[in-house]
Tab-separated table of C-alpha atoms in Angstrom:
chain	number	residue	atom	x	y	z
A	1	ASP	CA	-36.582	-52.013	9.451
A	2	VAL	CA	-35.393	-54.298	6.990
A	3	LYS	CA	-37.780	-56.944	5.997
A	4	VAL	CA	-38.122	-60.266	3.892
A	5	THR	CA	-41.819	-60.913	3.510
A	6	GLN	CA	-43.225	-64.347	2.394
A	7	SER	CA	-46.740	-63.876	1.295
A	8	SER	CA	-48.262	-66.621	3.187
A	9	ARG	CA	-47.879	-68.211	6.624
A	10	TYR	CA	-49.895	-71.292	6.048
A	11	LEU	CA	-50.957	-73.020	2.779
A	12	VAL	CA	-52.927	-76.206	2.326
A	13	LYS	CA	-52.759	-77.590	-1.379
A	14	ARG	CA	-53.916	-80.751	-2.942
A	15	THR	CA	-51.701	-83.196	-4.760
A	16	GLY	CA	-50.742	-82.414	-8.262
A	17	GLU	CA	-51.667	-78.607	-7.859
A	18	LYS	CA	-49.192	-75.786	-8.944
A	19	VAL	CA	-48.178	-73.827	-6.008
A	20	PHE	CA	-46.497	-70.492	-5.966
A	21	LEU	CA	-44.626	-69.235	-2.961
A	22	GLU	CA	-43.570	-65.590	-3.095
A	23	CYS	CA	-40.793	-63.767	-1.274
A	24	VAL	CA	-40.238	-59.906	-1.222
A	25	GLN	CA	-37.390	-57.970	0.178
A	26	ASP	CA	-37.118	-54.347	0.565
A	27	MET	CA	-33.141	-54.005	0.987
A	28	ASP	CA	-32.130	-53.973	-2.474
A	29	HIS	CA	-30.284	-57.139	-2.004
A	30	GLU	CA	-28.635	-59.045	-4.849
A	31	ASN	CA	-28.809	-62.460	-3.404
A	32	MET	CA	-31.788	-64.325	-2.572
A	33	PHE	CA	-32.461	-67.946	-1.393
A	34	TRP	CA	-35.172	-70.582	-0.641
A	35	TYR	CA	-34.697	-73.315	1.794
A	36	ARG	CA	-36.855	-75.881	3.227
A	37	GLN	CA	-37.015	-77.062	6.927
A	38	ASP	CA	-37.900	-80.431	8.047
A	39	PRO	CA	-37.623	-82.098	11.469
A	40	GLY	CA	-34.097	-83.821	11.923
A	41	LEU	CA	-32.967	-82.412	8.570
A	42	GLY	CA	-32.496	-78.756	9.305
A	43	LEU	CA	-32.607	-76.239	6.625
A	44	ARG	CA	-31.693	-77.444	3.011
A	45	LEU	CA	-31.310	-75.297	0.046
A	46	ILE	CA	-33.329	-75.653	-2.900
A	47	TYR	CA	-32.515	-72.764	-5.304
A	48	PHE	CA	-30.751	-69.333	-4.918
A	49	SER	CA	-30.301	-66.308	-6.999
A	50	TYR	CA	-27.658	-63.804	-7.456
A	51	ASP	CA	-29.273	-61.356	-9.541
A	52	VAL	CA	-32.179	-60.724	-11.826
A	53	LYS	CA	-33.044	-63.598	-14.193
A	54	MET	CA	-30.344	-65.638	-12.624
A	55	LYS	CA	-30.886	-68.848	-10.540
A	56	GLU	CA	-28.818	-71.833	-9.457
A	57	LYS	CA	-29.788	-74.963	-8.029
A	58	GLY	CA	-29.144	-75.751	-4.367
A	59	ASP	CA	-28.958	-79.213	-2.934
A	60	ILE	CA	-32.569	-80.436	-3.355
A	61	PRO	CA	-33.998	-78.810	-6.377
A	62	GLU	CA	-35.854	-81.743	-7.489
A	63	GLY	CA	-39.655	-80.865	-8.089
A	64	TYR	CA	-39.040	-77.092	-7.815
A	65	SER	CA	-38.443	-74.140	-10.024
A	66	VAL	CA	-37.896	-70.378	-9.203
A	67	SER	CA	-38.367	-67.152	-10.891
A	68	ARG	CA	-36.710	-63.835	-10.420
A	69	GLU	CA	-37.923	-61.187	-12.878
A	70	LYS	CA	-37.409	-58.201	-10.451
A	71	LYS	CA	-34.679	-57.614	-7.958
A	72	GLU	CA	-36.978	-57.758	-5.031
A	73	ARG	CA	-39.052	-60.709	-5.651
A	74	PHE	CA	-37.860	-64.419	-5.703
A	75	SER	CA	-40.734	-66.972	-6.322
A	76	LEU	CA	-40.593	-70.639	-5.674
A	77	ILE	CA	-42.720	-72.973	-7.716
A	78	LEU	CA	-43.881	-76.546	-7.123
A	79	GLU	CA	-44.785	-77.512	-10.651
A	80	SER	CA	-47.203	-80.443	-9.313
A	81	ALA	CA	-47.116	-80.566	-5.433
A	82	SER	CA	-46.787	-83.891	-3.690
A	83	THR	CA	-47.144	-84.979	-0.176
A	84	ASN	CA	-43.362	-85.197	0.277
A	85	GLN	CA	-42.966	-81.449	-0.235
A	86	THR	CA	-45.033	-80.686	2.728
A	87	SER	CA	-42.627	-78.648	4.802
A	88	MET	CA	-41.630	-75.258	6.216
A	89	TYR	CA	-40.420	-73.071	3.349
A	90	LEU	CA	-38.104	-70.107	4.262
A	91	CYS	CA	-36.929	-67.186	2.129
A	92	ALA	CA	-33.747	-65.250	2.833
A	93	SER	CA	-31.718	-62.419	1.331
A	94	ILE	CA	-28.240	-60.875	1.688
A	95	ARG	CA	-26.591	-58.070	0.143
A	96	GLN	CA	-23.396	-59.148	-2.059
A	97	GLY	CA	-20.397	-58.958	-0.060
A	98	GLY	CA	-22.657	-58.569	3.151
A	99	SER	CA	-22.965	-60.368	6.331
A	100	GLY	CA	-26.131	-61.321	8.263
A	101	TYR	CA	-28.892	-62.926	5.990
A	102	THR	CA	-32.427	-61.786	6.655
A	103	PHE	CA	-35.143	-64.535	6.909
A	104	GLY	CA	-38.797	-64.296	6.050
A	105	SER	CA	-41.182	-65.821	8.832
A	106	GLY	CA	-41.664	-68.742	6.621
A	107	THR	CA	-44.503	-70.461	4.860
A	108	ARG	CA	-45.826	-73.725	6.432
A	109	LEU	CA	-47.267	-75.684	3.257
A	110	THR	CA	-49.187	-78.755	3.562
A	111	VAL	CA	-49.762	-80.943	0.657
A	112	VAL	CA	-52.877	-83.293	1.014
B	1	SER	CA	-19.436	-80.414	0.692
B	2	GLN	CA	-19.301	-78.929	4.113
B	3	GLU	CA	-21.307	-80.371	6.932
B	4	LEU	CA	-22.228	-78.898	10.239
B	5	GLU	CA	-23.141	-81.027	13.429
B	6	GLN	CA	-24.818	-79.432	16.260
B	7	SER	CA	-24.991	-80.963	19.851
B	8	PRO	CA	-26.992	-81.724	21.717
B	9	GLN	CA	-29.997	-81.906	19.246
B	10	SER	CA	-32.381	-80.957	22.206
B	11	LEU	CA	-31.743	-79.714	25.710
B	12	ILE	CA	-34.063	-79.086	28.607
B	13	VAL	CA	-32.720	-76.886	31.429
B	14	GLN	CA	-33.988	-75.220	34.621
B	15	GLU	CA	-34.541	-71.659	34.449
B	16	GLY	CA	-31.468	-69.754	35.875
B	17	LYS	CA	-29.167	-72.455	34.708
B	18	ASN	CA	-26.369	-71.782	32.156
B	19	LEU	CA	-25.905	-74.135	28.948
B	20	THR	CA	-23.806	-74.394	25.741
B	21	ILE	CA	-24.643	-75.607	22.330
B	22	ASN	CA	-21.805	-76.637	19.915
B	23	CYS	CA	-21.519	-76.554	16.314
B	24	THR	CA	-18.762	-78.423	14.627
B	25	SER	CA	-17.698	-78.362	10.896
B	26	SER	CA	-16.068	-80.746	8.686
B	27	LYS	CA	-14.238	-77.935	6.971
B	28	THR	CA	-12.696	-74.524	7.921
B	29	LEU	CA	-15.298	-72.026	8.557
B	30	TYR	CA	-15.215	-68.793	6.546
B	31	GLY	CA	-18.242	-67.322	8.328
B	32	LEU	CA	-20.303	-68.817	11.188
B	33	TYR	CA	-23.738	-67.627	11.956
B	34	TRP	CA	-25.885	-68.235	14.829
B	35	TYR	CA	-29.808	-67.684	14.504
B	36	LYS	CA	-32.624	-68.376	16.767
B	37	GLN	CA	-36.100	-69.648	15.815
B	38	LYS	CA	-39.205	-69.439	17.582
B	39	TYR	CA	-41.470	-72.482	16.972
B	40	GLY	CA	-43.198	-72.214	13.556
B	41	GLU	CA	-41.313	-69.048	12.690
B	42	GLY	CA	-38.722	-67.417	10.790
B	43	LEU	CA	-34.939	-67.148	11.900
B	44	ILE	CA	-33.551	-64.335	13.876
B	45	PHE	CA	-29.922	-63.519	13.323
B	46	LEU	CA	-27.999	-63.588	16.648
B	47	MET	CA	-24.254	-63.279	15.880
B	48	MET	CA	-21.676	-63.745	13.109
B	49	LEU	CA	-17.940	-64.896	13.878
B	50	GLN	CA	-15.308	-64.854	11.266
B	51	LYS	CA	-12.063	-65.047	13.040
B	52	GLY	CA	-10.209	-67.609	14.817
B	53	GLY	CA	-10.499	-67.051	18.419
B	54	GLU	CA	-13.410	-64.512	17.885
B	55	GLU	CA	-15.967	-64.084	20.629
B	56	LYS	CA	-19.163	-61.954	20.578
B	57	SER	CA	-21.694	-61.277	23.199
B	58	HIS	CA	-25.310	-60.064	23.154
B	59	GLU	CA	-27.105	-59.643	26.295
B	60	LYS	CA	-26.583	-63.044	27.981
B	61	ILE	CA	-25.656	-64.879	24.943
B	62	THR	CA	-21.926	-65.578	23.886
B	63	ALA	CA	-20.653	-67.227	21.028
B	64	LYS	CA	-17.025	-68.211	20.090
B	65	LEU	CA	-15.267	-69.415	17.411
B	66	ASP	CA	-12.095	-71.796	17.954
B	67	GLU	CA	-8.683	-70.791	16.804
B	68	LYS	CA	-8.887	-73.389	14.159
B	69	LYS	CA	-12.172	-72.257	12.782
B	70	GLN	CA	-13.824	-75.632	12.867
B	71	GLN	CA	-16.028	-75.448	15.851
B	72	SER	CA	-18.306	-72.635	17.499
B	73	SER	CA	-20.031	-72.533	20.753
B	74	LEU	CA	-23.305	-70.879	21.837
B	75	HIS	CA	-23.372	-70.088	25.554
B	76	ILE	CA	-26.404	-68.722	27.398
B	77	THR	CA	-25.781	-67.718	31.160
B	78	ALA	CA	-28.836	-67.485	33.542
B	79	SER	CA	-31.557	-68.842	31.107
B	80	GLN	CA	-34.832	-67.417	30.615
B	81	PRO	CA	-38.023	-68.693	29.153
B	82	SER	CA	-37.372	-66.111	26.433
B	83	HIS	CA	-34.363	-67.934	25.426
B	84	ALA	CA	-36.614	-71.233	24.450
B	85	GLY	CA	-36.424	-72.047	20.747
B	86	ILE	CA	-34.470	-73.703	18.220
B	87	TYR	CA	-30.851	-72.552	17.760
B	88	LEU	CA	-29.163	-73.134	14.284
B	89	CYS	CA	-25.646	-72.450	13.202
B	90	GLY	CA	-25.071	-71.750	9.583
B	91	ALA	CA	-21.687	-71.430	7.596
B	92	ASP	CA	-20.710	-70.221	4.231
B	93	GLY	CA	-19.854	-73.339	2.354
B	94	ILE	CA	-17.398	-71.784	0.263
B	95	GLN	CA	-15.497	-68.429	0.920
B	96	GLY	CA	-17.291	-65.490	-0.775
B	97	ALA	CA	-20.036	-67.907	-1.856
B	98	GLN	CA	-22.796	-66.514	0.352
B	99	LYS	CA	-24.638	-69.879	0.100
B	100	LEU	CA	-25.414	-70.959	3.925
B	101	VAL	CA	-25.367	-74.351	5.046
B	102	PHE	CA	-27.073	-75.307	8.309
B	103	GLY	CA	-26.643	-77.571	11.348
B	104	GLN	CA	-29.729	-79.687	12.091
B	105	GLY	CA	-30.635	-77.266	15.119
B	106	THR	CA	-30.942	-77.633	18.757
B	107	ARG	CA	-34.304	-77.453	20.552
B	108	LEU	CA	-33.947	-75.590	23.818
B	109	THR	CA	-36.569	-75.889	26.435
B	110	ILE	CA	-36.334	-73.823	29.668
B	111	ASN	CA	-38.302	-75.247	32.643
B	112	PRO	CA	-39.699	-72.784	35.134
């Protein structure tokens, strides 16, 4: 069964900490995405990547960075966590030209 | 940029009743995806529609894309408690870009 795995389901971090959210897919997909989900706002795209070492800003990149050193892994980095980054973070991947994005189970991050 | 509007935002129905969720786009849809999300979890792919007038069914869930490709509906027949969750529509913002934008979601509650 194809999978997108997010390393943590729940995380609690302190304001100012550097936070790493990891996402790994086993489908050899070229494209990977990070979204955050907030009540009433739906899913908003933070960053995406079409290939190794490539990254593009989504709609809300401020306060975030990403890393894609290997095809299967796409990491989201919160350089200095703030309380307004408390949210559900979802990773997704899709094969170039494919249909049907596969999502991870999500990481619920709380910044205190 | 493309925007997706879902209605209603929340829905409470009696078990066994039928229901419809709508998704309206501000621009032509090149690919329309329906996902279901159980509370606090990741998104599960339901269906993808691409052609105007297309209709797909999976078990008791039917999705349609109108001829003008700017609106989609999701219909559930004889609802069951297992149908409860959040339903999201997503669309490729630009043809071939494979960068999904989402509606804000519809929270469905099924009362026994």
